[in-house]
Coordinates of C-alpha atoms in Angstrom, one line a residue:
M9 CA -13.2 -16.9 -7.4
I10 CA -13.9 -13.2 -6.8
E11 CA -17.0 -11.1 -7.7
P12 CA -15.7 -8.1 -9.8
R13 CA -18.7 -6.0 -8.8
I14 CA -17.9 -6.4 -5.0
Y15 CA -14.2 -5.7 -5.6
R16 CA -15.0 -2.5 -7.6
A17 CA -17.6 -1.3 -5.1
A18 CA -15.1 -1.6 -2.3
F19 CA -12.9 1.1 -4.0
L20 CA -15.5 3.8 -3.1
P21 CA -13.9 4.4 0.4
A22 CA -10.5 4.7 -1.4
L23 CA -11.8 7.5 -3.5
L24 CA -12.9 9.3 -0.3
G25 CA -9.5 8.6 1.2
L26 CA -7.8 10.0 -1.9
V27 CA -9.9 13.2 -1.7
V28 CA -9.1 13.6 2.0
A29 CA -5.4 13.1 1.3
M30 CA -5.5 15.8 -1.5
F31 CA -7.3 18.3 0.7
S32 CA -5.1 17.6 3.7
L33 CA -2.0 19.1 2.0
E34 CA -0.6 21.9 4.1
S35 CA 2.1 24.5 4.0
P36 CA 5.4 23.8 5.8
P37 CA 6.0 25.7 9.1
R38 CA 7.9 28.9 8.9
P39 CA 11.6 29.0 10.0
L40 CA 12.7 31.0 12.9
Q41 CA 14.2 34.5 12.3
Q42 CA 18.0 34.2 12.0
A43 CA 20.4 35.5 14.6
A44 CA 22.7 38.4 13.6
P45 CA 26.0 37.4 11.8
A46 CA 28.0 39.3 14.4
D47 CA 27.0 36.7 17.0
V48 CA 28.8 34.0 15.2
L49 CA 32.4 33.8 16.5
F50 CA 33.7 30.4 15.4
E51 CA 37.4 30.4 14.5
G52 CA 38.2 27.8 11.9
S53 CA 42.0 28.0 12.2
A54 CA 41.9 27.6 16.0
A55 CA 39.6 24.6 15.8
A56 CA 41.7 23.1 13.0
N57 CA 44.8 23.3 15.3
T58 CA 42.8 21.5 18.0
V59 CA 42.0 18.8 15.5
R60 CA 45.7 18.4 14.8
S61 CA 46.5 18.2 18.5
I62 CA 43.8 15.6 19.2
V63 CA 45.0 13.4 16.3
Q64 CA 48.7 13.7 17.3
R65 CA 48.2 12.9 21.0
T66 CA 45.4 10.3 20.6
P67 CA 45.3 8.9 17.1
D68 CA 43.3 5.8 18.2
R69 CA 40.0 7.0 19.7
R70 CA 37.8 4.0 19.0
T71 CA 34.9 3.2 21.5
G72 CA 36.2 2.5 25.0
S73 CA 39.8 2.8 24.1
P74 CA 42.4 4.7 26.3
G75 CA 42.6 7.3 23.6
E76 CA 38.9 8.0 23.7
Q77 CA 39.0 8.3 27.5
A78 CA 41.9 10.7 27.2
V79 CA 39.9 12.9 24.9
A80 CA 37.0 12.9 27.4
A81 CA 39.4 14.2 30.1
R82 CA 40.7 16.8 27.7
V83 CA 37.1 18.0 26.9
T84 CA 36.2 18.1 30.6
S85 CA 39.2 20.3 31.4
A86 CA 38.4 22.7 28.5
F87 CA 34.8 23.1 29.5
R88 CA 35.8 23.9 33.1
H89 CA 38.4 26.3 31.9
F90 CA 35.7 28.2 30.0
G91 CA 33.7 28.5 33.2
L92 CA 30.9 26.1 32.2
Q93 CA 29.1 23.9 34.7
T94 CA 30.6 20.5 33.8
S95 CA 29.5 17.1 34.9
I96 CA 30.7 13.6 34.0
D97 CA 28.4 10.6 33.5
R98 CA 30.1 7.2 33.5
F99 CA 28.1 4.2 32.4
K100 CA 28.3 0.8 30.7
D101 CA 27.0 -0.3 27.4
G102 CA 27.3 -4.1 27.5
N103 CA 30.9 -4.7 28.6
T104 CA 32.2 -1.4 27.4
S105 CA 32.8 1.5 29.8
L106 CA 31.6 4.8 28.4
T107 CA 31.6 8.5 29.4
N108 CA 29.4 11.5 28.6
V109 CA 30.8 14.9 29.4
M110 CA 28.2 17.6 29.7
A111 CA 28.7 21.4 30.1
R112 CA 25.9 23.7 30.9
R113 CA 25.5 27.5 30.5
P114 CA 22.4 28.4 32.5
G115 CA 20.1 30.9 30.9
V116 CA 17.1 32.9 31.9
S117 CA 14.8 30.1 30.9
R118 CA 14.9 26.4 31.8
H119 CA 14.2 25.5 28.2
Q120 CA 17.3 23.8 26.8
V121 CA 19.2 23.9 23.5
V122 CA 21.6 21.0 23.2
V123 CA 24.6 20.5 21.0
I124 CA 26.0 16.9 20.8
A125 CA 29.3 15.6 19.3
A126 CA 30.4 12.0 19.4
R127 CA 33.9 11.6 20.7
D128 CA 34.8 8.0 19.5
A129 CA 36.2 7.4 16.1
L130 CA 35.1 5.2 13.2
S131 CA 38.7 4.6 12.1
V132 CA 42.2 5.8 12.8
P133 CA 42.8 8.8 12.8
D134 CA 39.3 10.0 11.8
A135 CA 40.4 13.6 11.8
T136 CA 37.5 15.0 9.7
G137 CA 35.0 13.0 11.8
S138 CA 35.1 12.7 15.6
A139 CA 38.3 14.8 16.0
A140 CA 36.8 17.7 14.1
D141 CA 33.4 17.4 15.9
T142 CA 35.0 17.4 19.3
A143 CA 37.2 20.4 18.4
A144 CA 34.1 22.2 17.2
L145 CA 32.3 21.5 20.4
M146 CA 35.2 22.8 22.4
E147 CA 35.2 25.9 20.3
F148 CA 31.5 26.3 21.1
G149 CA 32.5 26.3 24.8
R150 CA 35.0 29.0 24.2
V151 CA 32.4 31.2 22.4
L152 CA 29.9 30.6 25.4
Q153 CA 32.6 31.7 27.9
G154 CA 31.1 34.6 29.8
R155 CA 28.2 35.0 27.4
A156 CA 24.6 35.5 28.7
T157 CA 22.0 33.2 27.1
Q158 CA 18.2 33.3 27.1
K159 CA 17.9 29.6 27.4
T160 CA 20.1 26.9 29.0
V161 CA 22.7 25.8 26.5
V162 CA 24.1 22.3 27.0
L163 CA 27.2 21.0 25.2
A164 CA 27.6 17.2 25.3
S165 CA 30.6 15.2 24.3
V166 CA 29.2 11.6 24.1
G167 CA 30.8 8.2 23.9
G168 CA 29.5 5.2 22.1
G169 CA 28.7 7.0 18.9
T170 CA 30.0 4.2 16.7
G171 CA 28.5 1.5 19.0
G172 CA 24.8 2.2 18.5
E173 CA 24.7 5.8 19.7
A174 CA 24.8 4.6 23.3
G175 CA 25.9 8.0 24.6
A176 CA 23.1 9.9 22.8
R177 CA 20.5 7.4 24.2
R178 CA 21.9 7.8 27.7
L179 CA 21.8 11.6 27.4
A180 CA 18.2 11.6 26.2
Q181 CA 17.2 9.9 29.5
H182 CA 18.6 12.7 31.6
L183 CA 17.8 15.9 29.6
G184 CA 14.1 15.8 30.3
S185 CA 14.6 15.9 34.0
I186 CA 16.4 19.2 33.9
G187 CA 14.0 21.1 31.7
P188 CA 12.1 21.0 28.4
V189 CA 14.4 20.5 25.3
D190 CA 13.6 22.9 22.5
A191 CA 16.1 21.3 20.1
V192 CA 19.2 19.1 19.8
I193 CA 21.9 19.9 17.2
V194 CA 24.1 17.0 16.3
L195 CA 27.6 17.9 14.9
S196 CA 28.8 15.3 12.4
N197 CA 31.9 15.1 10.2
M198 CA 32.4 18.9 10.5
G199 CA 35.9 18.7 9.0
A200 CA 35.0 16.8 5.8
P201 CA 36.4 18.4 2.7
H202 CA 33.5 17.4 0.4
S203 CA 29.8 16.6 0.8
H204 CA 28.4 13.4 -0.7
G205 CA 24.8 13.9 0.2
P206 CA 22.4 16.1 2.2
L207 CA 24.0 18.4 4.8
L208 CA 20.9 18.2 7.1
V209 CA 19.8 14.8 8.3
D210 CA 16.5 14.3 10.2
W211 CA 15.6 10.7 9.5
S212 CA 14.5 8.6 12.4
N213 CA 14.4 4.8 13.1
N214 CA 10.6 4.8 13.0
A215 CA 7.9 6.4 10.9
T216 CA 8.3 9.8 12.6
R217 CA 10.4 12.6 11.1
G218 CA 12.4 15.5 12.4
N219 CA 11.0 18.9 13.2
L220 CA 10.4 20.6 9.8
G221 CA 10.5 24.1 11.3
L222 CA 13.9 23.2 12.8
R223 CA 15.1 21.9 9.4
R224 CA 14.0 25.1 7.6
T225 CA 15.7 27.2 10.3
A226 CA 18.9 25.1 9.9
A227 CA 18.7 25.4 6.1
N228 CA 18.7 29.2 6.4
A229 CA 21.7 29.1 8.7
L230 CA 23.6 26.9 6.2
R231 CA 22.5 29.1 3.3
N232 CA 23.9 32.2 5.0
E233 CA 27.2 30.7 6.0
V234 CA 28.0 27.9 3.6
G235 CA 25.9 29.0 0.6
E236 CA 23.9 25.7 0.5
D237 CA 20.5 24.9 2.1
G238 CA 21.2 21.3 3.2
G239 CA 19.8 19.6 0.1
P240 CA 16.3 18.3 -0.7
A241 CA 14.6 15.5 1.3
G242 CA 14.2 13.5 -1.9
S243 CA 11.3 12.7 -4.2
A244 CA 8.0 11.6 -2.7
P245 CA 8.5 7.9 -3.6
A246 CA 12.0 8.0 -2.0
Q247 CA 10.5 9.5 1.1
I248 CA 7.8 6.9 1.3
A249 CA 10.5 4.2 0.8
R250 CA 12.5 5.5 3.7
L251 CA 9.5 5.8 5.9
A252 CA 8.3 2.3 5.0
F253 CA 11.7 0.8 6.0
P254 CA 13.1 3.5 8.3
V255 CA 16.9 3.6 8.9
G256 CA 18.1 6.8 10.7
L257 CA 21.9 7.0 10.8
G258 CA 23.4 9.2 13.5
A259 CA 22.4 10.4 16.9
Q260 CA 19.4 12.2 15.6
G261 CA 17.9 8.9 14.6
V262 CA 17.6 7.5 18.2
L263 CA 16.7 11.0 19.6
I264 CA 13.8 11.5 17.2
E265 CA 12.7 8.0 17.8
D266 CA 12.5 8.8 21.5
G267 CA 10.4 12.0 20.8
V268 CA 13.3 14.5 21.1
T269 CA 13.5 17.3 18.5
A270 CA 16.8 16.9 16.8
I271 CA 18.7 17.5 13.6
R272 CA 22.2 16.5 12.4
V273 CA 24.5 19.0 10.6
S274 CA 27.0 17.0 8.6
A275 CA 29.6 18.4 6.3
S276 CA 30.0 15.1 4.5
G277 CA 26.4 14.2 4.0
E278 CA 24.3 11.5 5.6
L279 CA 27.3 9.1 5.6
A280 CA 30.8 9.6 7.0
A281 CA 33.5 10.9 4.8
P282 CA 35.1 8.2 2.6
R283 CA 38.2 6.6 4.2
G284 CA 40.4 8.5 1.9
E285 CA 39.1 11.8 3.3
R286 CA 39.7 11.4 7.0
Q287 CA 43.2 12.7 7.4
V288 CA 44.3 15.9 9.2
S289 CA 45.4 17.3 5.8
D290 CA 41.8 16.9 4.6
V291 CA 40.5 19.5 7.2
H292 CA 40.2 22.8 5.3
P293 CA 40.0 25.6 7.8
V294 CA 37.8 27.8 5.6
R295 CA 35.2 25.2 5.0
Y296 CA 35.4 23.9 8.6
E297 CA 34.8 27.5 9.8
E298 CA 31.8 27.9 7.5
F299 CA 30.1 24.8 9.0
G300 CA 31.1 25.8 12.5
R301 CA 29.6 29.3 12.0
A302 CA 26.4 27.8 10.5
A303 CA 25.9 25.5 13.5
L304 CA 26.6 28.4 15.9
R305 CA 24.2 30.6 14.1
L306 CA 21.6 27.9 14.4
L307 CA 22.3 27.6 18.2
F308 CA 22.0 31.3 18.8
T309 CA 18.9 31.5 16.6
L310 CA 17.2 28.9 18.8
D311 CA 18.5 30.6 21.9
E312 CA 17.1 34.0 21.0
Q313 CA 13.6 32.8 20.1
P314 CA 11.1 32.6 22.9
R315 CA 9.4 29.6 21.3
P316 CA 10.7 26.3 19.9
P317 CA 10.4 25.7 16.1
D318 CA 7.0 24.7 14.9
H319 CA 7.2 21.0 14.3
G320 CA 4.4 20.5 11.8
P321 CA 3.2 16.9 11.3
R322 CA 5.2 14.3 13.2
S323 CA 5.2 12.2 10.0
Y324 CA 4.8 13.6 6.5
V325 CA 5.8 13.5 2.9
T326 CA 6.7 16.6 0.9
V327 CA 5.0 17.0 -2.4
G328 CA 5.7 20.0 -4.5
G329 CA 6.5 22.2 -1.6
R330 CA 3.5 21.1 0.4
L331 CA 3.1 18.5 3.1
A332 CA 1.0 15.4 3.0
P333 CA 0.6 14.5 6.7
G334 CA 1.1 10.9 7.8
W335 CA -2.4 10.5 9.1
A336 CA -3.9 11.2 5.7
L337 CA -1.5 8.7 4.0
S338 CA -2.4 6.2 6.6
L339 CA -6.1 6.7 5.9
L340 CA -5.5 6.3 2.2
A341 CA -3.5 3.1 2.8
I342 CA -6.3 1.4 4.8
T343 CA -8.9 2.3 2.3
L344 CA -6.8 0.8 -0.5
I345 CA -6.4 -2.4 1.6
L346 CA -10.2 -2.7 2.1
P347 CA -11.1 -3.9 -1.5
V348 CA -8.8 -6.9 -1.3
L349 CA -10.0 -7.7 2.2
V350 CA -13.6 -7.7 1.1
A351 CA -12.9 -9.7 -2.1
S352 CA -10.9 -12.2 0.0
I353 CA -13.7 -12.8 2.4
D354 CA -16.2 -13.1 -0.4
A355 CA -13.8 -15.7 -2.1
L356 CA -13.6 -17.6 1.2
A357 CA -17.4 -17.8 1.3
R358 CA -17.6 -19.0 -2.3
A359 CA -15.0 -21.6 -1.6
R360 CA -17.0 -22.9 1.4
R361 CA -20.2 -23.1 -0.6
R362 CA -18.5 -25.1 -3.3
G363 CA -16.8 -27.4 -0.8
A364 CA -13.3 -26.3 -1.8
P365 CA -10.9 -26.9 1.1
V366 CA -9.0 -23.9 2.4
L367 CA -7.6 -24.9 5.8
P368 CA -5.0 -27.3 4.3
W369 CA -3.9 -24.6 1.9
L370 CA -3.4 -22.2 4.9
A371 CA -1.0 -24.8 6.3
W372 CA 0.7 -24.9 2.9
V373 CA 1.2 -21.1 2.8
A374 CA 2.5 -21.2 6.4
A375 CA 5.0 -23.9 5.4
G376 CA 6.3 -21.5 2.8
T377 CA 7.5 -19.2 5.6
V378 CA 9.5 -21.9 7.4
P379 CA 12.6 -21.6 5.1
F380 CA 12.9 -17.9 5.9
L381 CA 12.2 -18.5 9.6
A382 CA 15.1 -21.0 9.5
G383 CA 17.3 -18.4 7.9
L384 CA 16.4 -15.9 10.6
A385 CA 17.1 -18.4 13.3
L386 CA 20.5 -19.3 11.8
A387 CA 21.4 -15.6 11.6
E388 CA 20.6 -15.1 15.3
L389 CA 22.5 -18.3 16.2
L390 CA 25.6 -17.2 14.3
V391 CA 25.7 -14.0 16.3
L392 CA 25.0 -15.9 19.6
V393 CA 27.9 -18.2 19.2
G394 CA 30.2 -15.4 18.0
I395 CA 30.7 -16.5 14.4
A396 CA 29.1 -13.3 13.2
T397 CA 29.6 -9.8 14.6
D398 CA 27.1 -8.7 17.2
A399 CA 25.4 -5.5 15.8
P400 CA 24.7 -2.5 18.0
A401 CA 21.3 -1.2 19.0
A402 CA 21.2 1.5 16.4
P403 CA 22.0 1.5 12.7
L404 CA 25.7 1.8 11.9
D405 CA 27.3 3.9 9.2
P406 CA 27.9 1.4 6.4
S407 CA 31.7 2.1 6.5
A408 CA 31.7 0.7 10.0
A409 CA 30.4 -2.7 8.7
P410 CA 32.9 -3.6 5.9
V411 CA 32.4 -6.7 3.9
D412 CA 35.1 -9.3 4.3
A413 CA 35.4 -13.0 3.7
S414 CA 33.8 -13.8 7.0
A415 CA 30.8 -11.6 6.2
V416 CA 30.4 -13.1 2.7
G417 CA 30.5 -16.6 4.3
V418 CA 27.8 -15.7 6.8
V419 CA 25.4 -14.2 4.2
V420 CA 26.0 -17.2 1.9
A421 CA 25.3 -19.6 4.7
V422 CA 22.0 -17.9 5.5
V423 CA 20.9 -17.9 1.8
L424 CA 21.9 -21.5 1.3
T425 CA 19.9 -22.5 4.4
I426 CA 16.8 -20.8 3.1
A427 CA 17.2 -22.4 -0.3
L428 CA 17.8 -25.9 1.1
V429 CA 14.8 -25.8 3.5
W430 CA 12.7 -24.5 0.6
I431 CA 13.7 -27.3 -1.7
L432 CA 13.0 -29.9 1.0
M433 CA 9.6 -28.5 1.8
R434 CA 8.4 -27.6 -1.7
T435 CA 9.5 -30.8 -3.5
S436 CA 8.7 -34.5 -3.1
L437 CA 12.0 -35.3 -1.4
L438 CA 10.4 -35.6 2.0
R439 CA 7.0 -36.8 0.8
R440 CA 8.0 -40.5 0.2
G441 CA 6.5 -40.6 -3.3
R442 CA 3.3 -38.7 -2.5
R443 CA 2.1 -36.2 -5.0
L444 CA 2.7 -32.6 -4.4
P445 CA -0.4 -30.5 -3.9
D446 CA -1.7 -28.7 -7.0
P447 CA -1.5 -24.9 -6.4
T448 CA -4.0 -24.3 -9.2
E449 CA -6.8 -25.4 -6.9
P450 CA -9.1 -22.5 -5.8
G451 CA -8.4 -23.0 -2.1
A452 CA -4.7 -22.1 -2.6
G453 CA -5.5 -18.7 -4.0
V454 CA -8.0 -18.1 -1.2
A455 CA -5.5 -19.1 1.5
I456 CA -2.8 -16.9 0.0
T457 CA -5.0 -13.8 -0.1
L458 CA -6.2 -14.3 3.4
V459 CA -2.7 -14.5 4.7
L460 CA -1.6 -11.6 2.6
C461 CA -4.5 -9.4 3.9
G462 CA -3.5 -10.3 7.5
L463 CA 0.2 -9.5 6.8
T464 CA -0.7 -6.1 5.2
L465 CA -3.0 -5.1 8.1
A466 CA -0.4 -6.1 10.7
S467 CA 2.3 -4.1 8.8
W468 CA -0.1 -1.1 8.5
A469 CA -0.7 -1.2 12.3
I470 CA 3.0 -1.1 13.0
N471 CA 4.0 1.4 10.3
P472 CA 1.3 2.8 8.0
F473 CA 3.9 3.6 5.3
T474 CA 4.8 -0.1 5.2
G475 CA 1.2 -0.9 4.7
L476 CA 1.1 1.7 1.9
A477 CA 4.1 0.1 0.2
L478 CA 2.3 -3.3 0.4
V479 CA -0.9 -2.1 -1.4
L480 CA 0.5 -2.7 -4.9
P481 CA 1.5 -6.4 -4.3
L482 CA -1.6 -6.9 -2.3
H483 CA -3.9 -6.1 -5.3
L484 CA -1.7 -7.6 -8.0
W485 CA -1.0 -10.9 -6.2
M486 CA -4.7 -11.3 -5.3
L487 CA -5.7 -10.9 -8.9
A488 CA -2.9 -13.3 -9.9
V489 CA -4.2 -16.1 -7.7
L490 CA -7.9 -15.6 -7.7
T491 CA -8.8 -14.6 -11.2
G492 CA -8.8 -16.5 -14.5
V493 CA -6.1 -14.4 -16.2
R494 CA -3.7 -16.1 -18.6
A495 CA -0.6 -17.8 -17.2
R496 CA 1.9 -15.2 -18.6
T497 CA -0.1 -12.4 -17.0
R498 CA 0.0 -14.1 -13.6
I499 CA 3.8 -14.2 -13.8
W500 CA 4.0 -10.5 -14.8
M501 CA 1.6 -9.6 -11.9
T502 CA 3.8 -11.5 -9.5
L503 CA 6.9 -9.6 -10.7
A504 CA 5.2 -6.2 -10.8
G505 CA 4.2 -6.7 -7.1
L506 CA 7.9 -6.5 -6.3
L507 CA 8.3 -2.9 -7.5
P508 CA 7.8 -1.3 -4.1
A509 CA 10.5 -3.6 -2.5
A510 CA 12.7 -2.8 -5.5
A511 CA 12.2 0.9 -4.9
I512 CA 13.2 0.6 -1.3
V513 CA 16.3 -1.4 -2.1
A514 CA 17.3 1.1 -4.9
T515 CA 16.7 4.1 -2.6
Y516 CA 19.1 2.8 0.1
A517 CA 21.5 1.4 -2.4
Q518 CA 21.9 4.9 -3.9
Q519 CA 21.9 6.9 -0.7
F520 CA 24.1 4.5 1.3
R521 CA 26.3 3.6 -1.8
M522 CA 26.0 -0.1 -1.3
G523 CA 26.1 -3.0 -3.8
P524 CA 24.1 -6.3 -3.5
V525 CA 26.7 -8.0 -1.2
E526 CA 27.1 -4.9 1.0
G527 CA 23.4 -4.5 1.1
G528 CA 22.9 -8.1 2.2
W529 CA 25.5 -7.8 4.9
Y530 CA 24.0 -4.5 6.1
L531 CA 20.5 -6.1 6.2
F532 CA 22.0 -8.9 8.3
F533 CA 23.2 -6.2 10.8
L534 CA 19.8 -4.5 10.9
V535 CA 18.0 -7.7 11.6
T536 CA 20.4 -9.3 14.1
G537 CA 20.9 -5.9 15.8
H538 CA 17.1 -5.7 16.2
Q539 CA 16.9 -2.3 14.6
V540 CA 14.4 -4.2 12.5
G541 CA 12.1 -5.3 15.4
L542 CA 11.4 -9.0 16.0
V543 CA 7.8 -8.6 15.0
S544 CA 8.8 -6.8 11.8
A545 CA 11.4 -9.5 11.0
L546 CA 8.8 -12.2 11.4
L547 CA 6.3 -10.3 9.2
G548 CA 9.1 -10.1 6.6
C549 CA 9.5 -13.9 6.7
V550 CA 5.7 -14.2 6.2
A551 CA 5.9 -11.8 3.2
L552 CA 8.7 -13.8 1.6
G553 CA 6.7 -17.0 2.2
V554 CA 3.6 -15.5 0.6
L555 CA 5.7 -14.4 -2.4
G556 CA 7.0 -17.9 -2.8
S557 CA 3.4 -19.2 -2.7
V558 CA 2.2 -16.7 -5.3
A559 CA 5.1 -17.7 -7.5
A560 CA 4.2 -21.4 -7.1
V561 CA 0.6 -20.7 -8.2
A562 CA 1.7 -18.7 -11.2
L563 CA 4.3 -21.3 -12.3
A564 CA 1.8 -24.1 -11.8
H565 CA -0.6 -22.4 -14.2
A566 CA 2.3 -21.8 -16.6
R567 CA 3.2 -25.5 -16.5
R568 CA -0.4 -26.5 -17.2
G569 CA -0.4 -24.1 -20.2
D570 CA -3.7 -22.5 -19.2
P571 CA -5.2 -20.8 -22.3
D572 CA -7.2 -17.7 -22.3
V573 CA -10.8 -18.2 -21.4
P574 CA -12.8 -17.2 -24.5
H575 CA -16.0 -15.4 -24.0
V576 CA -19.1 -17.0 -25.5
P577 CA -22.2 -14.8 -25.6
G578 CA -24.8 -16.0 -23.1
S579 CA -22.4 -18.3 -21.4
G580 CA -21.7 -15.9 -18.5
G581 CA -17.9 -16.1 -19.1
R582 CA -17.8 -19.9 -18.8
P583 CA -15.7 -21.9 -21.3
P584 CA -17.5 -23.6 -24.2
V585 CA -18.7 -27.2 -23.5
D586 CA -17.2 -30.0 -25.5
R587 CA -20.2 -32.2 -26.0
R588 CA -18.1 -35.2 -26.9
S589 CA -16.9 -35.4 -23.3
V590 CA -20.3 -34.9 -21.6
S591 CA -22.0 -38.1 -20.3
G592 CA -25.7 -38.7 -20.1
P593 CA -27.5 -40.2 -17.1
A594 CA -26.5 -43.8 -18.1
G595 CA -22.8 -42.9 -18.6
P596 CA -22.1 -43.3 -22.4
P597 CA -21.3 -40.1 -24.4
L598 CA -24.3 -38.3 -25.9
E599 CA -22.8 -38.2 -29.4
R600 CA -22.5 -42.0 -29.3
V601 CA -26.2 -42.4 -28.2
R602 CA -27.4 -40.2 -31.2
R603 CA -25.6 -42.5 -33.6

């Protein structure tokens, strides 16, 4: 159904896009010059004693609990004792009362450098997490006591960290009214005894990334104090996978999404410390002090520099020490989508000239999305009626969403609903004996590719990296349903189109340490918590429906046992004619007339 010459010619803009992407590679921005080591005065033993005191007095500091409010009062008293301008912001997140405590050391400039630490705990006692972060923030207040700063330094103890980063989102709304924010440093799991991932986290909840100049400056501070540079950002495919399906754990995720320059310094890695490493005895004063000194060094480095760190591209992928900016990859993605779009429009025109129906097959493809829309509706309904947990507005640490029998039941119910609706709509059970449509008809392939092109373009408009990830299935699935390849090849093309999705799943499974069941439950949280937007969730249902339609076409050809189409010279690629089955004008076979 497609004209190969038109399809190949449409790749010419893609060659130009590839050249532009290659020549757009740029050097990363330089880090800021480090502050002197003598300025770093963090005392690990004193901070560790504060951690012990917090845990002994208030072991349960979960969001909105009396223990969490008691720690807020303690932080307020400490900040005021250190002579810092302290304010309290009380607000509600749903039905939960939360508190942000902010201390300010005014500087010569109105430009602000902000340090954030979440006060609420993931578990009891969470000594290496929220207790250590709060104690480190109080130690920062002691260091700032009577110290002159060039910029205004803000220390913020925020609530709601385990409930969708409500405190960080609230703080971001108020900081801009005071003065420009040069950078936000998020303290995370500062007392963790071991790291299980990168020490610097700058992933967002959209396709933007953290300030690369800030990351390199923070890496130098860690290298000087801890002996590590924070770890690599990952391979280029892993970075594209994370940008195509962005999940930014921590306060920096919501801040960067709102356009605030932020980075998270975490002694445990991107995730919280394992549950077996959250006791007071796990806080090692030496390691705790190293991370506290590194964060303080970063704070004073930012304070001493007259300019904020050079951001570089807002979205990028690092390749061999160079940066591929997001706009260049977005241009490459749209030029790679163009050949399939042109071939699909040409196939539609050919189908209309031949009288092949397409509109009924568009309805058939749309019907393939109904099972997944039913699964999405059931998931939302289970949350609405209270059977499933209502997810917060920002991604949770996976340890905060454990899998239990109820979670398994919810996931199984959604999966079975999708399977049941698919069986009812794709079989003859509801057709009262009528034949099923034959997906090997040309109109089916044309309808699938048209819907697939629309899906890819819409995804590219929302997130160019998602569009880039869909390029491979777009081409392979188009070739599988619109060309005369053998049946086995169609099946392999269908499976190969799943490679980008498999790469995304593998990336998060490795970095978030999740198995299939944990991953399904976490995806349920992302979708019902609307961290995956409604439009993106609907597009995901369409993508799954298209996959099912492509598989139906491939399996239908396999059931028919379509052979290879042999090439006969001079036949233009058409199969040889069996003269015994060709009728003459009067109807009888020609071979019989000759006899």
